[in-house]
Short mmCIF file of C-alpha atoms in Angstrom, two decimals:
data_model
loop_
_atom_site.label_atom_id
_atom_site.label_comp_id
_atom_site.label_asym_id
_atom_site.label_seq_id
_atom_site.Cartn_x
_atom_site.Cartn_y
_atom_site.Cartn_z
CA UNK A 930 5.09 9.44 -22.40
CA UNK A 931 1.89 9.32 -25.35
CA UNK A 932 -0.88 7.40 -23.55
CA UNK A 933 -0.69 3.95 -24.53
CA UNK A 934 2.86 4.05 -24.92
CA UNK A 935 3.93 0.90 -22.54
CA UNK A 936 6.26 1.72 -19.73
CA UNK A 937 8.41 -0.78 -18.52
CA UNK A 938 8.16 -1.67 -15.13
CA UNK A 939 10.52 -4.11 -13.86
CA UNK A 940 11.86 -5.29 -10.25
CA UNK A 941 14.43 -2.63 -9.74
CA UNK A 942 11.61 0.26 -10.36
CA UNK A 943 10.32 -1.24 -7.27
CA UNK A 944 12.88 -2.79 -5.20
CA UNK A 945 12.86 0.28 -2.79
CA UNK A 946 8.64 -0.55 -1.67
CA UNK A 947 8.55 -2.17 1.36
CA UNK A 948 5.91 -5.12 2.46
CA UNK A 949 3.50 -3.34 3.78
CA UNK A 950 3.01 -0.73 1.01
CA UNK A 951 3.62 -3.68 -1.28
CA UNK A 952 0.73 -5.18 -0.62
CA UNK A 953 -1.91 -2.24 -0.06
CA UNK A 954 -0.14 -1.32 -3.69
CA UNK A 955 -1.16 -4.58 -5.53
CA UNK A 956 -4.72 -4.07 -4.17
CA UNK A 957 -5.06 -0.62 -5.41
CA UNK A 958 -3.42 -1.88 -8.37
CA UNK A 959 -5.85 -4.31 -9.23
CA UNK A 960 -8.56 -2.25 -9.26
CA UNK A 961 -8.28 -0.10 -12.55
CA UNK A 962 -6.69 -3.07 -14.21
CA UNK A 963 -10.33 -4.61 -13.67
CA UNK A 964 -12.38 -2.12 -14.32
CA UNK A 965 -10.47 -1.51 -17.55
CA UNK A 966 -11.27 -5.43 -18.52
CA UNK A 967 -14.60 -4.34 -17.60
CA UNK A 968 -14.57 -1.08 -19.84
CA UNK A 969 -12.78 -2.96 -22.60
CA UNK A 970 -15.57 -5.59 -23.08
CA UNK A 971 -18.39 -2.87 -22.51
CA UNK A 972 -16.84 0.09 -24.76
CA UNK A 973 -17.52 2.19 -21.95
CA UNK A 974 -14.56 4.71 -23.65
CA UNK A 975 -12.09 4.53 -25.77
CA UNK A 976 -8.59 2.38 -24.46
CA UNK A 977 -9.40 1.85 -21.29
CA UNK A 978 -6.63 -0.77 -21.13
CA UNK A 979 -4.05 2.31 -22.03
CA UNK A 980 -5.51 4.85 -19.46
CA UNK A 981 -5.27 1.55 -16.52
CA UNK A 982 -1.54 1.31 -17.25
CA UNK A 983 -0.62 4.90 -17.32
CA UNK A 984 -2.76 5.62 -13.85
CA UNK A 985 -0.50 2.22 -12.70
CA UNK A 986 2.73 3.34 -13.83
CA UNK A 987 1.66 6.65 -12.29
CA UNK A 988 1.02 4.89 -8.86
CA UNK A 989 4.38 3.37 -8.94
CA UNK A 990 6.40 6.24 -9.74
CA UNK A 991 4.88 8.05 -6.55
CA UNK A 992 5.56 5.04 -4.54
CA UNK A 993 8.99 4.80 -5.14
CA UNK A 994 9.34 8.43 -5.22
CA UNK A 995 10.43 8.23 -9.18
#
């Protein structure tokens, strides 16, 4: 998938995730989707917001195994 290219990430990807990964998941997360607020605003690099979603979609596909 081209970075910034928006996978779509629904319920069923993640239906198979139990609780307690579910919520160390949504921690981890949270983390580049604030930093990438963060680099946004600062121009720290170039699409930050882009390289935040691909590293998420990334952490969901090897939490579901996908």
């Amino acid at each position: 998938m081209p970075r910034g290219a928006a996978p779509r990430c629904t319920t069923r990807d993640v239906g198979g995730i139990g609780p307690d990964v579910a919520d160390r998941l949504g921690g981890t997360l949270m983390l580049p989707h604030e930093g990438a607020l963060v680099a946004d605003g600062r121009k720290v690099f170039p699409e930050p917001i882009a390289h935040a979603r691909d590293e998420a979609h990334a952490l969901l596909a090897g939490a579901t195994g996908r």
